[in-house]
Amino acid sequence: MKHNQEDQHSHHHDHHDHDHSHHNHDDMIRDFKQRFYITLVTGLPVIVLSPMIQGLLGYNLQFVGADYISASLSSFIFFYGGWPFLKGLVSELRERQPGMMTLIAIAITTAWLYSTAVVFGLSGKVFYWELVSLIAIMLLGHWLEMKSVAGASQALKKLAELLPSEAHKITKEGTEEVKVSSLQKGDSILIKPGEKVPADGEITEGESELDESTLTGESSPIAKSKGDAVKGGSVNLDGSLKVKINASGEDSYLNKVVRLVSDAQKEKSKTQTLANKAAGILAYVAIIAGLVTFISWWQFSDQDLNFALERMVTVMIITCPHALGLAVPLVSSISTTISATNGLLIRSKSAFEASRKIDTVIFDKTGTLTTGAFGVQEIYIHDNSFSEEELLSLAASLEQESEHPIAKGILQEARKREVQLRDIQNFNSMKGKGIEADIDQDTYSVVSPGYLKDKQIEIPDTATEDDGTVVFLLKEHKLLGFISLADTVREQSYNAVNSLQNRGIQVIMATGDNEKTAEKVSKKLSLDQYYSGVLPHEKSEIIEEWQSKGKFVAMTGDGVNDAPALAKANVGIAIGSGTDVAAETADIILTESRPSDIVRLIDFGKATYRKMIQNLVWATGYNVFAIPLAAGILYNQGIMISPALGAALMSISTVVCAVNAQALKWSMKPA
């Protein structure tokens, strides 16, 4: 069972054009709103002129041509107000998935055709007021529902935006600025410090550190030099690189991710929401009950064709309950509003409805269970004439100008401990190895283990890079101490894993980071299982593997490398602080970036689903009595459902649904 990214466009999904959706979401909301108001205004005269309403309210308004006024206004409403439903009917039948649109279309088409035939001479009764009120209520329901859900997915667009639009191509004369799209395999490009890599390639000159965290989830920057591969979309940190392009466009790493995402989204968009399933069943009921009624009266009784037709039409109109149009939209608009104030942004309704079934949650590590930023774990003193604070002050002073993730971690710790920064002179960055500068006439440096190896300075045994990164502080060439940094686990992660496990949900981590880091985080959080060194396409394979074991899987992630998995999972959940790509691919966004909100999502999903079922039972319950009565089962006993009684029942069940939806506010109190 796959849910859907595209079900934001009311109930009917235009699967065929969801890539180049010609309506944006806001336009569609405006469209439904406008159709609703115009239908309401033009529908009033029809209702005032309706014989049944006149009988109910005890007034009499008849004049020559009244029927034709009703007929022409109703025809306008049928085509203008009913248009979204008629269009939806076509797309649902194309998908061979009859749902809400099909049911509404059957009822309004039957009512309009029959009533118009009656006005022009067929003997029978006119169903214009039912037609008008049904279209108005259904437009209102769809409008409310679309207002409550965020717009369609922009995931593919956001993926494309990860690449810069221009690159510095190396030519005989020097470099020229070219559009990235014009780069060919074999071209050489220059990538300056701080720039994004425009295409996959191999370094031919220069060395630098690259930050691939958004792409692969590897939290530490990676030192690369001649002969190493670079990926389009990663960020070049401190050195200039010359790169020869070996894959552009279609074959690049990012494009593979784009393909994985769009395939999974197409798969997912087939799922129907609950209301659609119920409506689909009723659509079959309408057709079958209508035909049975017609054939029974026409063939097996002494009534004429006209009577049989009228009974059939009554049955087919009554099978589409007015209340159904509001039963579910009212619940979803209330539940999405409450969810939003509790850190959950709902982008896909069918995913939200399905969240109650989650039994396996797969987390990405970097940026999801962890903050994705380096934090100082420990400061080790090697030369005892210095204190931890002094070491930190020296290191932070050297790093104060740097944008490097490690520098940010050291500076953050310095701010936290309120150490004084010193003035530095003669700052020099040693590409990929570290930095040096003078403080009070002495030269200090913050360097990587590789630098110590080059200079044959002995690395202390305690300085292992098991769980993150170690940088060394030197004075001239003497080791003063070292600082270990790692990606820090989010405070809320402990609580989240714990509460999920208490509910019998298994918690698994899949990360692009190395085995040692993964194992450490997994132990800290006591996860059920973890996978390390996972590539993006492998993340979605892990999800498929669990799905094939019959598990209902939620994926939680924040990076580009999580996008294929977010699209593949039964419910894709993105961390708000992550990349746009992840947010656009996901069904649910945790706006506060609290992994613990997943527990709330599951609870809210359950409460919402319960309310929807209750409302569907209410909305369709009266059909169980109304259909046989409308068909005329008790006709010979003199009992027929009077149109007035039908109208009263209908209004009551609509009101009950509305009140019941409001009650959701109590059962969704945040835990």
XYZ file of C-alpha atoms in Angstrom, residues 14-639:
626
model
C -4.313 14.004 -11.884
C -1.646 11.376 -12.069
C -1.068 11.995 -15.709
C 0.108 15.487 -15.258
C 1.505 15.609 -11.800
C 4.968 16.378 -13.095
C 3.964 19.466 -14.982
C 0.904 20.213 -12.922
C -0.691 23.118 -14.736
C -2.556 24.346 -11.670
C -0.653 25.369 -8.713
C -2.243 24.542 -5.399
C -3.351 28.083 -4.518
C -5.023 28.547 -7.884
C -6.996 25.369 -7.325
C -8.112 26.516 -3.892
C -9.231 29.826 -5.391
C -11.000 27.969 -8.181
C -13.055 25.792 -5.797
C -13.875 28.788 -3.639
C -15.113 30.793 -6.625
C -17.169 27.895 -7.991
C -18.694 27.406 -4.542
C -19.820 31.032 -4.140
C -21.150 31.351 -7.682
C -23.054 28.070 -7.290
C -24.488 29.313 -4.006
C -25.755 32.575 -5.499
C -27.153 31.147 -8.740
C -28.569 28.182 -6.830
C -30.756 30.251 -4.502
C -33.495 30.973 -7.080
C -33.563 27.273 -7.988
C -34.140 26.335 -4.364
C -36.775 29.066 -3.898
C -38.635 27.835 -7.006
C -38.410 24.162 -6.010
C -41.908 22.666 -5.425
C -40.628 20.632 -2.488
C -39.142 23.614 -0.652
C -42.358 25.541 -1.328
C -44.348 22.691 0.195
C -42.044 22.505 3.221
C -42.115 26.230 3.939
C -45.757 26.615 2.922
C -45.530 29.303 0.265
C -46.550 29.195 -3.345
C -44.523 30.762 -6.103
C -45.460 29.800 -9.636
C -45.357 31.761 -12.857
C -45.038 31.063 -16.527
C -41.519 30.033 -17.399
C -40.480 29.349 -13.793
C -39.474 25.825 -14.810
C -37.319 27.151 -17.601
C -35.543 29.565 -15.245
C -34.810 26.667 -12.899
C -33.709 24.487 -15.780
C -31.316 27.048 -17.222
C -29.794 28.040 -13.852
C -29.426 24.382 -12.859
C -27.807 23.566 -16.182
C -25.333 26.392 -15.656
C -24.575 25.076 -12.148
C -24.248 21.520 -13.435
C -21.618 22.501 -15.978
C -19.852 25.249 -14.049
C -20.094 24.007 -10.445
C -19.993 20.355 -11.428
C -17.041 20.715 -13.787
C -14.302 19.644 -11.289
C -16.318 16.516 -10.509
C -16.951 15.641 -14.151
C -13.252 16.141 -14.857
C -12.409 14.067 -11.796
C -14.710 11.308 -13.019
C -12.697 11.047 -16.215
C -9.357 10.865 -14.435
C -10.611 8.335 -11.855
C -12.012 6.073 -14.563
C -8.754 6.353 -16.499
C -6.975 5.121 -13.394
C -9.689 2.454 -12.991
C -10.124 3.721 -9.439
C -13.646 5.055 -8.968
C -13.806 7.285 -5.880
C -15.458 10.431 -4.615
C -15.497 12.183 -8.002
C -17.189 9.239 -9.674
C -19.898 9.054 -7.031
C -20.652 12.783 -7.181
C -20.598 12.774 -10.975
C -23.090 9.877 -11.151
C -25.514 11.627 -8.814
C -25.349 15.074 -10.423
C -25.438 13.784 -14.000
C -28.464 11.597 -13.273
C -30.278 14.428 -11.511
C -29.553 16.920 -14.277
C -30.402 14.682 -17.241
C -33.631 13.426 -15.707
C -34.874 16.776 -14.406
C -34.159 18.500 -17.706
C -36.022 15.771 -19.583
C -38.979 16.297 -17.215
C -39.029 20.056 -17.843
C -39.112 19.363 -21.580
C -42.018 16.952 -21.417
C -41.170 13.655 -19.704
C -43.612 13.008 -16.869
C -41.916 12.745 -13.515
C -40.523 15.014 -10.830
C -37.724 17.529 -10.925
C -34.582 17.061 -8.805
C -33.035 20.467 -9.327
C -32.780 21.475 -5.721
C -30.961 18.219 -4.876
C -28.587 18.844 -7.762
C -27.794 22.387 -6.675
C -27.401 21.641 -2.970
C -25.231 18.592 -3.663
C -22.851 20.519 -5.913
C -22.628 23.402 -3.428
C -21.857 21.139 -0.473
C -19.289 19.070 -2.394
C -17.505 22.205 -3.604
C -17.407 23.490 -0.037
C -15.992 20.189 1.230
C -13.257 20.088 -1.380
C -12.350 23.693 -0.830
C -12.022 23.186 2.953
C -9.941 20.109 2.448
C -7.510 21.648 0.000
C -7.037 24.628 2.265
C -5.874 22.285 5.006
C -3.059 20.581 3.115
C 0.163 22.058 1.772
C 0.670 22.297 -1.983
C 1.959 19.661 -4.344
C 5.484 18.350 -4.178
C 8.317 20.430 -5.523
C 10.904 17.766 -4.702
C 12.239 17.382 -8.211
C 12.576 21.117 -8.651
C 14.455 21.455 -5.372
C 16.833 18.641 -6.302
C 17.740 20.486 -9.458
C 18.439 23.627 -7.433
C 21.241 21.909 -5.520
C 23.532 22.444 -8.459
C 24.872 25.920 -9.075
C 23.613 27.464 -12.312
C 27.034 28.570 -13.544
C 30.518 27.076 -13.576
C 34.042 28.341 -14.341
C 35.120 26.394 -17.411
C 38.866 26.282 -18.079
C 39.746 27.371 -21.618
C 42.999 28.185 -23.401
C 42.601 31.848 -22.474
C 41.846 31.221 -18.808
C 38.364 30.603 -17.436
C 34.938 31.571 -18.681
C 31.587 31.530 -16.947
C 29.289 28.994 -18.577
C 25.856 27.566 -17.771
C 26.207 24.278 -15.916
C 23.747 22.700 -18.356
C 26.198 23.299 -21.207
C 29.078 21.381 -19.571
C 30.201 18.305 -21.489
C 31.968 15.153 -20.371
C 35.713 15.831 -20.548
C 35.479 19.587 -19.855
C 37.749 20.988 -17.155
C 36.355 23.382 -14.580
C 37.729 25.431 -11.730
C 35.966 25.237 -8.354
C 36.849 27.998 -5.887
C 36.689 27.661 -2.079
C 33.141 27.854 -0.738
C 31.533 27.023 -4.087
C 29.273 24.117 -4.914
C 30.587 21.420 -7.219
C 28.580 21.745 -10.476
C 28.996 18.196 -11.844
C 30.505 14.806 -11.023
C 34.168 14.572 -11.916
C 37.747 13.835 -10.935
C 40.276 16.242 -9.413
C 43.184 16.944 -11.757
C 44.879 19.613 -9.643
C 44.630 21.051 -6.142
C 43.534 19.693 -2.786
C 40.699 20.613 -0.514
C 38.132 19.297 1.892
C 34.643 18.670 0.604
C 31.424 18.662 2.550
C 29.195 15.934 1.149
C 26.868 15.782 4.128
C 23.738 16.888 2.263
C 24.395 14.279 -0.399
C 25.677 11.221 1.432
C 25.107 11.855 5.132
C 28.832 11.501 5.906
C 29.140 14.110 8.655
C 32.892 14.807 8.557
C 34.318 16.831 5.663
C 36.393 14.642 3.349
C 39.939 15.562 2.328
C 40.406 15.066 -1.416
C 43.273 15.619 -3.799
C 44.398 14.722 -7.332
C 42.693 11.609 -8.686
C 39.780 11.668 -6.209
C 36.167 11.805 -7.378
C 33.881 14.738 -6.517
C 30.099 14.734 -6.600
C 27.920 17.475 -8.085
C 26.066 19.266 -5.296
C 28.747 18.884 -2.610
C 30.450 21.999 -1.203
C 34.140 22.724 -1.719
C 35.442 24.073 1.587
C 38.958 25.433 1.672
C 41.031 24.864 -1.475
C 40.777 25.599 -5.189
C 40.275 22.549 -7.382
C 40.554 21.830 -11.063
C 38.150 19.075 -11.983
C 37.651 17.073 -15.150
C 33.993 16.236 -15.647
C 33.207 12.552 -16.119
C 29.435 12.526 -15.765
C 27.134 15.370 -16.471
C 23.377 15.584 -16.613
C 21.709 12.189 -16.878
C 24.416 9.998 -15.322
C 25.291 12.225 -12.421
C 24.752 11.215 -8.834
C 22.043 13.838 -8.337
C 20.128 12.752 -11.403
C 20.075 9.188 -10.189
C 18.512 10.496 -6.975
C 15.977 12.483 -9.033
C 15.011 9.340 -10.948
C 14.626 7.263 -7.796
C 12.404 9.950 -6.262
C 10.157 10.412 -9.273
C 9.657 6.654 -9.747
C 8.703 6.202 -6.116
C 6.323 9.166 -6.257
C 4.526 7.731 -9.275
C 4.097 4.458 -7.403
C 2.785 6.204 -4.339
C 0.255 8.417 -6.058
C -1.990 5.422 -6.679
C -3.185 5.143 -3.099
C -6.691 6.259 -2.318
C -7.704 8.092 0.800
C -10.343 6.622 3.060
C -13.156 8.838 1.767
C -12.314 7.856 -1.793
C -12.533 4.175 -0.958
C -15.927 4.620 0.680
C -17.196 6.720 -2.218
C -15.918 4.171 -4.725
C -18.004 1.466 -3.067
C -21.061 3.732 -3.036
C -20.585 4.462 -6.735
C -21.017 0.759 -7.464
C -23.998 0.640 -5.097
C -25.633 3.584 -6.905
C -25.381 1.932 -10.302
C -26.429 -1.540 -9.174
C -29.270 -0.387 -6.906
C -30.493 1.984 -9.615
C -30.582 -0.744 -12.264
C -32.209 -3.292 -9.959
C -34.895 -0.756 -9.024
C -35.540 0.169 -12.650
C -35.757 -3.402 -13.938
C -37.935 -4.565 -11.025
C -40.551 -1.821 -11.514
C -40.484 -1.835 -15.282
C -40.525 -5.598 -15.880
C -42.126 -7.062 -12.791
C -44.915 -4.638 -11.928
C -47.809 -2.946 -13.640
C -46.213 0.500 -13.323
C -45.131 2.280 -16.485
C -41.662 3.190 -17.703
C -41.919 6.724 -16.325
C -42.544 5.497 -12.783
C -39.644 3.027 -13.021
C -37.338 5.811 -14.246
C -38.332 8.142 -11.442
C -37.651 5.480 -8.800
C -34.271 4.683 -10.376
C -33.227 8.332 -10.423
C -34.311 8.817 -6.800
C -32.171 5.854 -5.728
C -29.118 7.020 -7.677
C -29.278 10.539 -6.262
C -29.852 9.403 -2.708
C -26.849 7.057 -2.780
C -24.528 10.054 -2.821
C -25.084 11.494 0.646
C -24.597 15.247 1.056
C -22.962 14.550 4.408
C -20.230 12.538 2.737
C -18.919 15.699 1.110
C -18.253 17.248 4.506
C -17.730 14.165 6.702
C -14.054 13.727 5.941
C -12.945 17.246 4.913
C -14.118 18.678 8.224
C -12.128 16.064 10.108
C -9.022 16.583 8.002
C -9.085 20.344 8.222
C -9.407 20.220 12.006
C -6.744 17.561 12.441
C -4.238 19.243 10.137
C -4.706 22.524 12.008
C -4.143 20.883 15.396
C -1.167 18.945 14.016
C 0.391 22.136 12.702
C 0.339 23.740 16.139
C 2.077 20.610 17.437
C 5.017 20.615 15.073
C 3.538 18.440 12.314
C 3.008 19.817 8.839
C 0.806 17.408 6.886
C 1.531 17.334 3.173
C -0.163 14.095 2.214
C -3.542 13.123 3.631
C -3.419 9.461 2.786
C -0.039 9.197 4.533
C -1.449 10.903 7.595
C -4.439 8.524 7.613
C -2.030 5.610 7.280
C 0.367 6.729 10.019
C -1.654 4.751 12.551
C -0.294 1.554 10.970
C 3.430 2.366 11.319
C 5.303 -0.518 12.956
C 8.868 0.211 11.822
C 10.606 3.589 11.842
C 13.868 3.973 9.945
C 15.919 7.021 10.907
C 18.724 8.671 9.063
C 21.499 9.671 11.468
C 23.192 12.902 10.432
C 20.833 15.815 10.994
C 17.948 13.587 12.071
C 18.849 11.669 15.227
C 21.837 14.018 15.519
C 21.991 17.766 14.980
C 24.250 17.425 11.941
C 26.659 19.952 13.436
C 29.989 19.135 15.063
C 30.128 19.494 18.802
C 33.261 19.324 20.938
C 33.249 15.981 22.741
C 36.470 16.282 24.759
C 39.596 18.396 25.048
C 42.728 16.367 25.825
C 45.789 18.081 27.364
C 49.169 16.827 26.195
C 51.334 19.611 27.588
C 50.363 20.137 31.219
C 51.424 23.782 31.330
C 48.125 24.552 29.506
C 44.562 24.265 30.788
C 41.553 23.056 28.742
C 40.283 26.640 28.586
C 43.601 27.899 27.233
C 43.757 25.210 24.575
C 40.195 26.001 23.552
C 40.933 29.723 23.473
C 43.972 29.218 21.211
C 42.160 26.841 18.857
C 39.069 29.063 18.655
C 41.194 32.152 18.005
C 42.818 30.447 15.017
C 39.458 29.229 13.709
C 37.535 32.485 14.239
C 37.387 33.441 10.563
C 36.672 29.967 9.234
C 33.394 28.645 7.822
C 34.529 25.035 8.202
C 32.110 22.734 10.122
C 34.875 21.828 12.607
C 35.732 25.482 13.172
C 32.065 26.204 13.876
C 32.027 23.416 16.473
C 35.136 24.732 18.237
C 33.826 28.311 18.214
C 30.472 27.230 19.587
C 32.191 25.458 22.492
C 34.340 28.565 23.114
C 31.206 30.716 23.293
C 29.540 28.199 25.579
C 32.489 28.235 27.991
C 32.913 31.992 27.529
C 36.646 31.859 26.775
C 38.417 34.958 25.457
C 39.533 34.957 21.835
C 43.015 36.363 21.071
C 44.181 38.498 18.162
C 45.993 36.621 15.429
C 48.530 37.676 12.769
C 49.873 36.064 9.585
C 46.984 33.655 9.195
C 47.699 30.866 6.717
C 45.492 27.994 5.566
C 47.321 24.763 4.711
C 45.000 23.125 2.189
C 43.339 20.043 3.612
C 45.860 19.898 6.461
C 44.869 22.702 8.793
C 45.549 26.347 9.614
C 48.316 28.327 11.326
C 48.725 31.843 12.670
C 50.784 33.876 15.119
C 49.582 34.807 18.591
C 51.997 37.005 20.605
C 54.956 36.198 18.306
C 54.491 32.404 18.615
C 53.173 30.335 15.715
C 50.271 28.051 16.605
C 48.483 25.607 14.326
C 45.320 23.510 14.340
C 45.942 20.477 12.144
C 44.645 17.099 11.032
C 46.255 13.724 11.885
C 47.629 13.680 8.321
C 49.775 16.748 9.083
C 51.340 15.062 12.120
C 52.191 12.012 10.005
C 53.846 14.246 7.379
C 55.923 16.022 10.032
C 56.660 12.732 11.838
C 55.159 13.983 15.083
C 53.957 11.064 17.169
C 50.167 10.785 17.482
C 49.054 9.904 21.034
C 47.229 6.537 21.336
C 44.151 8.202 22.803
C 43.690 10.301 19.660
C 41.695 7.897 17.512
C 39.110 9.033 15.006
C 36.660 6.325 16.055
C 33.668 8.493 16.471
C 34.146 11.675 14.558
C 37.143 13.879 14.070
C 40.223 14.876 16.022
C 42.195 18.100 15.505
C 45.584 18.767 17.077
C 46.869 22.036 18.521
C 50.593 22.684 18.002
C 52.881 25.470 19.210
C 55.747 25.680 16.697
C 56.047 21.895 16.232
C 55.234 20.855 19.753
C 51.933 19.070 20.500
C 49.914 20.891 23.162
C 46.790 18.754 23.037
C 43.895 17.756 20.850
C 40.154 18.236 20.591
C 37.756 15.498 19.548
C 34.570 16.539 17.800
C 31.562 14.549 16.686
C 28.099 15.014 15.357
C 25.999 15.450 18.538
C 22.895 13.368 19.248
C 19.730 15.483 19.591
C 18.319 15.686 23.108
C 14.854 14.640 21.887
C 16.169 11.552 20.107
C 16.456 9.543 23.333
C 12.863 10.184 24.249
C 11.668 9.522 20.687
C 13.361 6.124 20.364
C 12.216 5.144 23.817
C 8.533 6.031 23.312
C 8.426 4.356 19.900
C 9.926 1.157 21.311
C 7.450 1.236 24.194
C 4.679 1.096 21.615
C 6.188 -2.005 20.073
C 7.546 -0.112 17.083
C 11.005 -1.138 15.953
C 13.528 1.619 15.481
C 16.295 1.245 12.919
C 19.004 3.647 11.784
C 20.360 3.769 8.241
C 23.259 6.158 7.783
C 25.825 7.079 5.150
C 28.313 7.625 7.981
C 31.031 5.125 8.957
C 30.554 1.965 11.002
C 32.204 3.255 14.191
C 30.159 6.437 14.394
C 27.001 4.501 13.561
C 27.669 1.893 16.212
C 28.339 4.538 18.834
C 25.098 6.435 18.147
C 23.155 3.180 17.950
C 24.452 2.093 21.380
C 23.759 5.500 22.892
C 20.150 5.392 21.740
C 19.784 1.591 22.165
C 18.336 1.122 18.679
C 16.974 -2.220 17.493
C 19.289 -2.302 14.497
C 21.487 -0.081 12.355
C 22.994 0.009 8.879
C 26.149 2.068 8.213
C 27.892 3.320 5.069
C 24.582 3.281 3.246
C 24.308 4.912 -0.189
C 21.067 6.755 -1.102
C 19.704 4.074 -3.394
C 20.513 1.502 -0.712
C 18.372 3.415 1.773
C 15.311 2.882 -0.381
C 16.330 -0.772 -0.849
C 16.457 -1.229 2.933
C 12.936 0.164 3.084
C 11.735 -2.191 0.358
C 13.326 -5.096 2.190
C 11.347 -4.312 5.369
C 8.181 -3.693 3.368
C 8.545 -7.084 1.734
C 8.623 -8.594 5.235
C 5.160 -7.106 5.655
C 6.216 -4.104 7.725
C 4.567 -0.697 7.455
C 7.575 1.576 7.269
C 8.089 5.238 8.106
C 11.338 6.852 6.981
C 12.654 9.913 8.778
C 15.421 11.937 7.193
C 16.720 15.383 6.351
C 19.170 15.111 3.458
C 19.225 14.692 -0.282
C 20.445 11.159 0.279
C 17.196 10.437 2.142
C 14.897 11.638 -0.636
C 14.534 8.315 -2.514
C 13.821 6.545 0.779
C 11.311 9.207 1.892
C 9.445 8.729 -1.365
C 9.594 4.934 -1.101
C 8.456 4.576 2.511
C 4.787 4.136 3.413
C 5.100 7.387 5.338
C 7.978 9.782 4.606
C 8.833 12.182 7.422
C 11.271 15.072 7.025
C 13.089 17.015 9.718
C 12.274 20.718 9.367
C 15.876 21.848 9.784
C 17.003 19.658 6.891
C 17.262 20.253 3.170
C 14.392 21.554 1.030
C 14.665 18.417 -1.042
C 13.811 16.192 1.896
C 10.942 18.447 2.972
C 9.479 18.476 -0.522
C 9.686 14.702 -0.890
C 8.190 13.881 2.481
C 4.525 13.454 3.404
C 4.891 14.915 6.874
C 7.359 17.569 8.020
C 8.453 17.872 11.653
C 8.543 21.661 11.768
C 10.236 21.784 15.182
C 12.799 19.134 14.141
C 11.844 17.006 17.150
C 12.093 13.291 16.335
C 9.792 12.705 19.323
C 6.927 14.295 17.356
C 6.675 11.033 15.395
C 4.959 9.502 18.423
C 2.450 12.332 18.298
C 1.969 11.802 14.575
C 0.990 8.174 15.173
C -1.428 9.124 17.972
C -3.010 11.944 15.963
C -3.278 9.637 12.975
C -5.191 7.124 15.081
C -7.557 9.723 16.528
C -8.207 11.232 13.099
C -8.863 7.867 11.514
C -11.348 6.950 14.233
C -13.266 10.182 13.694
C -13.292 9.673 9.931
C -14.750 6.198 10.299
C -17.413 7.504 12.698
C -18.342 10.250 10.266
C -18.430 7.953 7.269
C -20.767 5.653 9.181
C -23.014 8.609 10.010
C -22.900 10.028 6.519
C -23.714 6.761 4.807
C -25.773 5.203 7.593
C -29.058 6.728 6.547
C -28.513 5.368 3.051
C -29.007 1.891 4.383
C -32.619 2.812 5.171
C -33.121 5.387 2.474
C -32.092 3.344 -0.567
C -34.655 0.534 -0.174
C -37.364 3.061 0.738
C -36.508 5.240 -2.243
C -36.584 2.160 -4.409
C -40.172 1.721 -3.276
C -39.924 -1.548 -1.351
C -42.911 -0.574 0.802
C -44.755 1.212 -2.012
C -47.719 -1.148 -1.856
C -48.054 -0.509 1.889
C -48.360 3.170 1.024
C -44.939 4.067 2.430
